[in-house]
mmCIF file of C-alpha atoms in Angstrom:
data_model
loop_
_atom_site.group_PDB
_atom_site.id
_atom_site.type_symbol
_atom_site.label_atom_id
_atom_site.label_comp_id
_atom_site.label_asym_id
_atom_site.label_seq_id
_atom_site.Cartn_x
_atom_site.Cartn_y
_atom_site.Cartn_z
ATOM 1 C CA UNK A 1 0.000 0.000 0.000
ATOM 2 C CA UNK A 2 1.048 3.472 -0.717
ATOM 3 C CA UNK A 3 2.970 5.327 1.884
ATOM 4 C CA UNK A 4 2.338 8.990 1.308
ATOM 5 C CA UNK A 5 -0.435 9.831 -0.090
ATOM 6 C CA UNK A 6 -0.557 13.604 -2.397
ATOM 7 C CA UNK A 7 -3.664 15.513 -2.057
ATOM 8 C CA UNK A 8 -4.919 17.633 -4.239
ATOM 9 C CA UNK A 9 -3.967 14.798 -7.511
ATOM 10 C CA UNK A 10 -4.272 17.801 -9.268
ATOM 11 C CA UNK A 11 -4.349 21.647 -8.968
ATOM 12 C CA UNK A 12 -4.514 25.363 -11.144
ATOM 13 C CA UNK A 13 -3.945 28.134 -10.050
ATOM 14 C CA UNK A 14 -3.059 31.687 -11.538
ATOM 15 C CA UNK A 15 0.436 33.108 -11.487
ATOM 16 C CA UNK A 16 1.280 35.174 -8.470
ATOM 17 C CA UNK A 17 -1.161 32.858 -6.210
ATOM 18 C CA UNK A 18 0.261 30.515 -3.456
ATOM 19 C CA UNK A 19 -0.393 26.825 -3.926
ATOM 20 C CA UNK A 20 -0.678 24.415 -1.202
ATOM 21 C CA UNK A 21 -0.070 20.804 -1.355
ATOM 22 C CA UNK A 22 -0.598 17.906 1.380
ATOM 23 C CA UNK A 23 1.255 15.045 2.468
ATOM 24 C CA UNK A 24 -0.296 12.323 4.535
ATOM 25 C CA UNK A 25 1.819 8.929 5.200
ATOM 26 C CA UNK A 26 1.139 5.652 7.407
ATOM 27 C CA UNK A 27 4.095 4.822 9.454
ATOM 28 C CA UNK A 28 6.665 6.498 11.671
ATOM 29 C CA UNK A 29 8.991 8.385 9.530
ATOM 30 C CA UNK A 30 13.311 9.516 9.790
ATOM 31 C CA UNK A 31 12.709 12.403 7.347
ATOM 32 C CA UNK A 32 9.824 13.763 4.592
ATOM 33 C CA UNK A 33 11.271 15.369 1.219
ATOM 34 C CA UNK A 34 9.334 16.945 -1.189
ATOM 35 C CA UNK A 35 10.633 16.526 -5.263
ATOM 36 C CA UNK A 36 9.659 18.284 -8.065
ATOM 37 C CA UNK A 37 8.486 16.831 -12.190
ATOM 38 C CA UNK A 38 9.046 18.272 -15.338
ATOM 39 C CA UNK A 39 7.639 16.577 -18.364
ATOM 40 C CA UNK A 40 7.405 12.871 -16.714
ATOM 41 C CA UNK A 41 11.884 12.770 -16.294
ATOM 42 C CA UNK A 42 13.915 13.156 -13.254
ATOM 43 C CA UNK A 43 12.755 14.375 -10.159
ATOM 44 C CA UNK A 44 14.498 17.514 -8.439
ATOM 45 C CA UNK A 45 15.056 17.255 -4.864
ATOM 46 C CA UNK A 46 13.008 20.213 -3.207
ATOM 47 C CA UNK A 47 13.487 20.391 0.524
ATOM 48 C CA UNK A 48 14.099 17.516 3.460
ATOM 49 C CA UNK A 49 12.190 17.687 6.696
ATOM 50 C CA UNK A 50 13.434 15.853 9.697
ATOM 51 C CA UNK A 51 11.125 14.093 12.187
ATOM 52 C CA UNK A 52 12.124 16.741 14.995
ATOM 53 C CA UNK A 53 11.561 19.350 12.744
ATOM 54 C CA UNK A 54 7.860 21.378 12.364
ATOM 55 C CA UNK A 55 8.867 24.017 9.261
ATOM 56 C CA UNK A 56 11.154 24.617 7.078
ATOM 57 C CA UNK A 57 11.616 27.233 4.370
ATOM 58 C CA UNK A 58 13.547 27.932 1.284
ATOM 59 C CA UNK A 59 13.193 30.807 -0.862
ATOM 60 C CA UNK A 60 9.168 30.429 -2.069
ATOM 61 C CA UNK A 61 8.623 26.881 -0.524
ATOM 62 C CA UNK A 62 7.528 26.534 3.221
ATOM 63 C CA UNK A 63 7.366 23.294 4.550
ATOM 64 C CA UNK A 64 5.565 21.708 7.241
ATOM 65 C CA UNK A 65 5.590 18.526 9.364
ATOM 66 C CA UNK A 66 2.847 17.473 11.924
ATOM 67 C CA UNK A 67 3.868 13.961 12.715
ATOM 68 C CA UNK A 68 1.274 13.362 15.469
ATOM 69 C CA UNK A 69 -1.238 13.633 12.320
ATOM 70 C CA UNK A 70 1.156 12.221 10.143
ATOM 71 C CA UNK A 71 0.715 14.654 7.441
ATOM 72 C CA UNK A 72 3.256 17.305 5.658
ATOM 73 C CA UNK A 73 2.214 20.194 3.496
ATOM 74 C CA UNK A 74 4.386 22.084 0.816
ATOM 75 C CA UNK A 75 3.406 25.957 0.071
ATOM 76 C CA UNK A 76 4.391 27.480 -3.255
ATOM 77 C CA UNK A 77 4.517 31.417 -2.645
ATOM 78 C CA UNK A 78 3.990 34.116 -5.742
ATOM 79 C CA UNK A 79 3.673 30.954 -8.113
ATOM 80 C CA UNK A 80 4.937 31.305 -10.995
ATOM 81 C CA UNK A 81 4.515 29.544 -14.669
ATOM 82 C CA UNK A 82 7.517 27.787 -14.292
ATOM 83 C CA UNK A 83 6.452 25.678 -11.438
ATOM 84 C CA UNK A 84 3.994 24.218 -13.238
ATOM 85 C CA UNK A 85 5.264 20.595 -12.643
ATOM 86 C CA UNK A 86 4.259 17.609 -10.625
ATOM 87 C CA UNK A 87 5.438 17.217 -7.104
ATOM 88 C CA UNK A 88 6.039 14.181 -4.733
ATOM 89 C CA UNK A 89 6.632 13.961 -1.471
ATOM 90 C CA UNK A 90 8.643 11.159 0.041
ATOM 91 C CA UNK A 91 9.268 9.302 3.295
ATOM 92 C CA UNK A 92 12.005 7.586 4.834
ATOM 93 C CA UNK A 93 10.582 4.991 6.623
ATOM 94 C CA UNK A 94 11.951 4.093 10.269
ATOM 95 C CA UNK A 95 13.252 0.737 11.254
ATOM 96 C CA UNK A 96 12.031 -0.477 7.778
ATOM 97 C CA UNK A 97 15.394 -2.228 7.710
ATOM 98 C CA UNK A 98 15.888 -0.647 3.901
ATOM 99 C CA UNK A 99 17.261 2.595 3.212
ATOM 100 C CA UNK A 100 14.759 3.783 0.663
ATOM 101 C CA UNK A 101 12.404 6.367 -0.189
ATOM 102 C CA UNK A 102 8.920 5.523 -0.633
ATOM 103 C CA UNK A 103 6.938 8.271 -3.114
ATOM 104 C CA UNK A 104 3.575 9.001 -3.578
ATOM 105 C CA UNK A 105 1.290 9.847 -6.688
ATOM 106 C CA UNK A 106 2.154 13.421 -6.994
ATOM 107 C CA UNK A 107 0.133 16.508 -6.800
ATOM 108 C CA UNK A 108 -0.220 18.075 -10.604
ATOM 109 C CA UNK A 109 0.440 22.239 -10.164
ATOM 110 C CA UNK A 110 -0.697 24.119 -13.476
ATOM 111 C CA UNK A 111 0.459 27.871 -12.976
ATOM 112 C CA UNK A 112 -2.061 29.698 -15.466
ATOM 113 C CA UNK A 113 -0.146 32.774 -16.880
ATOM 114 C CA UNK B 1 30.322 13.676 -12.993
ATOM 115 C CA UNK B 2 28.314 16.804 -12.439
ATOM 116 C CA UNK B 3 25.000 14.673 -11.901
ATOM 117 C CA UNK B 4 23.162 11.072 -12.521
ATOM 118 C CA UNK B 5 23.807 10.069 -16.109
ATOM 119 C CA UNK B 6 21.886 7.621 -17.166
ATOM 120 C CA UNK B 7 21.630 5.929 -21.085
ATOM 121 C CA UNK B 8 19.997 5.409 -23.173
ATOM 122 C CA UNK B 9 17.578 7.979 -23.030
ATOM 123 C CA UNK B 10 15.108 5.891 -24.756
ATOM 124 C CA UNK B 11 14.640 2.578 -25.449
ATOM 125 C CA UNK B 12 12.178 0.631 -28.234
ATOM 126 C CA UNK B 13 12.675 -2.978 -27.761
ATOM 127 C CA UNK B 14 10.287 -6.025 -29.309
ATOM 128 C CA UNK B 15 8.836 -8.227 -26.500
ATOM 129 C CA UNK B 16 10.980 -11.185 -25.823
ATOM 130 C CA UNK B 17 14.418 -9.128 -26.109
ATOM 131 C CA UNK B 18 16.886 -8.365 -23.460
ATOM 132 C CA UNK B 19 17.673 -4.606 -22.334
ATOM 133 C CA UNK B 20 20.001 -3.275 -20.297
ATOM 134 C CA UNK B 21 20.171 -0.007 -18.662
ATOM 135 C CA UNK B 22 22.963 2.159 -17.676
ATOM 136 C CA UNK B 23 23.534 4.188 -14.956
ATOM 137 C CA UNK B 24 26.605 6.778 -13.763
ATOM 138 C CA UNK B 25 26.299 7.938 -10.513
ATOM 139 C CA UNK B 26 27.564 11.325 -8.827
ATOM 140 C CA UNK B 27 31.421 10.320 -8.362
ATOM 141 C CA UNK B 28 31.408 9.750 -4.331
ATOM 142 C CA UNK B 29 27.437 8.936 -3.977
ATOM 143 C CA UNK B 30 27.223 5.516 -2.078
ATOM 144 C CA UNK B 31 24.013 4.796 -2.280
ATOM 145 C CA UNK B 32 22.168 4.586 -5.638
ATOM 146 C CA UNK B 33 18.613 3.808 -6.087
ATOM 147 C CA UNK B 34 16.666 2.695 -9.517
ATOM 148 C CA UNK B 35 12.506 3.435 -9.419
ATOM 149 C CA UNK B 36 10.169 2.790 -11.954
ATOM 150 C CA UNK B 37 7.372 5.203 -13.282
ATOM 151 C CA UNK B 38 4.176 3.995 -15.423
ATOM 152 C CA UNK B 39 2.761 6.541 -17.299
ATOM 153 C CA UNK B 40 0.893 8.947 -14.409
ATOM 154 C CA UNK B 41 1.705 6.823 -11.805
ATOM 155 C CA UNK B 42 4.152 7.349 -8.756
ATOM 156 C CA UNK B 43 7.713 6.064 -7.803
ATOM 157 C CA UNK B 44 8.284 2.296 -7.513
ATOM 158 C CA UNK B 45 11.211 1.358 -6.054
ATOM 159 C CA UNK B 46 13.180 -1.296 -7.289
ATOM 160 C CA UNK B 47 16.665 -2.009 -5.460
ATOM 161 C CA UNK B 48 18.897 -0.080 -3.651
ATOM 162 C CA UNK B 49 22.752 -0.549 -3.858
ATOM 163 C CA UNK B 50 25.178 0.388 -1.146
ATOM 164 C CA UNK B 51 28.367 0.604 -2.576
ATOM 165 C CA UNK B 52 28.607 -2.569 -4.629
ATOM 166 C CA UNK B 53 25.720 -5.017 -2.509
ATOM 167 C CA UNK B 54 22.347 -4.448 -2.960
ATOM 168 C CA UNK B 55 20.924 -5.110 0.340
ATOM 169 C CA UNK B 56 17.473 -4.320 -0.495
ATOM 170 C CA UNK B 57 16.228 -5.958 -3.583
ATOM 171 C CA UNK B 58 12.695 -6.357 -2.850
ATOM 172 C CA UNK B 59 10.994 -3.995 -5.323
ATOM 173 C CA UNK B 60 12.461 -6.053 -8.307
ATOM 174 C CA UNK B 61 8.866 -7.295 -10.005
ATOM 175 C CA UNK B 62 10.337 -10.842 -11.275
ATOM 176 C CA UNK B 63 13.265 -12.861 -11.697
ATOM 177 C CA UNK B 64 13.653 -11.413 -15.058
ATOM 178 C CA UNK B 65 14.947 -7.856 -13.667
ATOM 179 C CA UNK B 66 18.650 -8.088 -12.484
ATOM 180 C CA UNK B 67 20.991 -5.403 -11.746
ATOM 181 C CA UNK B 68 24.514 -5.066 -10.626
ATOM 182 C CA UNK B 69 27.093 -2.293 -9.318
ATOM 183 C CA UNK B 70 30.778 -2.602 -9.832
ATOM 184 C CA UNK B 71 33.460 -0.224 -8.566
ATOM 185 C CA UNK B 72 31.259 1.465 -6.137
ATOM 186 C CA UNK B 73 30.328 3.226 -9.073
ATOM 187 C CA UNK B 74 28.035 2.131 -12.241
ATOM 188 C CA UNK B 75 24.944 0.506 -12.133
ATOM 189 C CA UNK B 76 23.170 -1.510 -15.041
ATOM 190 C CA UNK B 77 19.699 -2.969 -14.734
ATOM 191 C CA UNK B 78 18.911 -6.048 -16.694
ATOM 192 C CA UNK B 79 15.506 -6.899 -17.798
ATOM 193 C CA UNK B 80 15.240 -10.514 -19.444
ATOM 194 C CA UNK B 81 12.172 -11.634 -21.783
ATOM 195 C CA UNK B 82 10.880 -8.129 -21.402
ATOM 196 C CA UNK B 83 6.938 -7.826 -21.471
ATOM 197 C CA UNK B 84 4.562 -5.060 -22.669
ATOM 198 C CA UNK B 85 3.895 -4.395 -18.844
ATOM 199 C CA UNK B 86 7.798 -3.608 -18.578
ATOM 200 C CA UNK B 87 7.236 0.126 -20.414
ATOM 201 C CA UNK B 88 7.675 2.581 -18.147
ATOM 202 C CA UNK B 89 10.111 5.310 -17.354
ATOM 203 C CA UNK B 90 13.804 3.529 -15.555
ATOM 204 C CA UNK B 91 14.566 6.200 -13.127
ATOM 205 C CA UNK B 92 17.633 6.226 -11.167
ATOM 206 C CA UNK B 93 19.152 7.967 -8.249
ATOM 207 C CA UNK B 94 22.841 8.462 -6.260
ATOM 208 C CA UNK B 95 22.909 10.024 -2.567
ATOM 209 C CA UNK B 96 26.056 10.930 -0.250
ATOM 210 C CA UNK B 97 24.216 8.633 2.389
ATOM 211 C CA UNK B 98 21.278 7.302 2.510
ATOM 212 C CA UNK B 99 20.062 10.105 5.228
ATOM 213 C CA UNK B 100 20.242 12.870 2.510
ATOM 214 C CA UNK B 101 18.052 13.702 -0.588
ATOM 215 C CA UNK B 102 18.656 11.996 -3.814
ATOM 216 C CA UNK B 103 20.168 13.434 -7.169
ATOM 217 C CA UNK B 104 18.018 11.827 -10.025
ATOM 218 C CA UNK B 105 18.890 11.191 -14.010
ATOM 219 C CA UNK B 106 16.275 12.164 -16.583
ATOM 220 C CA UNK B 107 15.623 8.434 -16.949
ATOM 221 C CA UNK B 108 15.030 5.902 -19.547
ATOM 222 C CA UNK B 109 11.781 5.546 -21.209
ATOM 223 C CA UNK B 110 11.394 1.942 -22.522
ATOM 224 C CA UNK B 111 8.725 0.736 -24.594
ATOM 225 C CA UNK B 112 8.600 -2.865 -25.507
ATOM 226 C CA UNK B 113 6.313 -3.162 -28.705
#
């Protein structure tokens, strides 16, 4: 069964608006990451949050953590066009015994010039 | 190198037919990862290599996906007999450790006709 879990599957938005994007996930976690899609190829690595850690910013993204409700959320500021993309997040699962991340659906952004 | 190589880009192959897919890490990464991606679907993981074991190879679908590391270094994943349910993108991925966020290659999209 899936791990994390992206919610909205998709989203659009107009440039300049924020876009939020939710993580939820099963099992006790080391770290969350968030990783961004172009065009279906590589994923870029975003941001990594820590288990101790609640938020976490850089530049226009501001990440959170609430592991009591086991759920993450990623906020685009000022979108832009260009981060119109798909984005993941990913957990590293504790005491899985593998040292892997486990990735979700994705959350679809269109940024509507 | 200055990221995750990985070749060929794409890949047409006729069912039955052996492929094998290349990767090149970041010089120095340890760990290196290789996910699949059907079309609109999420990450599924694969195997994981640290340094030249694999200790995890439990996302590897059948017994006709192989894959190897040598030198701590290059990775090649081996699909025998490949099947129409094989297309997908062949993503792979290098860390420092396996505590940090992964670099990723642009992939290789096979299609077995």
């Amino acid at each position: 069964s899936q791990q994390g879990e992206e919610d909205p599957q998709a989203l659009s938005i107009q440039e300049g608006e924020n876009a939020t994007m939710n993580c939820s996930y099963k099992t006790s976690i080391n770290n969350l990451q968030w990783y961004r899609q172009n065009s279906g190829r590589g994923l870029v690595h975003l941001i990594l949050i820590r288990s101790n850690e609640r938020e976490k910013h850089s530049g226009r993204l501001r990440v959170t953590l609430d592991t009591s409700k086991k759920s993450s959320s990623l906020l685009i500021t000022a979108s832009r066009a260009a981060d119109t993309a798909s984005y993941f997040c990913a957990t590293d699962v504790t005491g899985a015994g593998s040292y892997q991340l486990t990735f979700g659906k994705g959350t679809k952004l269109s940024v509507i010039p | 190198g200055a990221g995750v190589s990985q070749s060929p880009s794409n890949k047409v192959t006729e069912k039955g037919k052996d492929v094998e897919l290349r990767c090149d890490p970041i010089s120095g990464h340890t760990a290196l990862y290789w996910y699949r991606q059907s079309l609109g679907q999420g990450l599924e993981f694969l195997i994981y290599f640290q340094g030249n074991s694999a200790p995890d190879k439990s996302g590897l679908p059948s017994d006709r996906f192989s894959a190897e590391r040598t030198g701590g270094s290059v990775s090649t994943l081996t699909i025998q007999r490949t099947q129409q349910e094989d297309s997908a993108v062949y993503l792979c991925a290098s860390s420092l450790t396996v505590i940090y966020g992964y670099t990723f290659g642009s992939g290789t999209r096979l299609t077995v006709v």
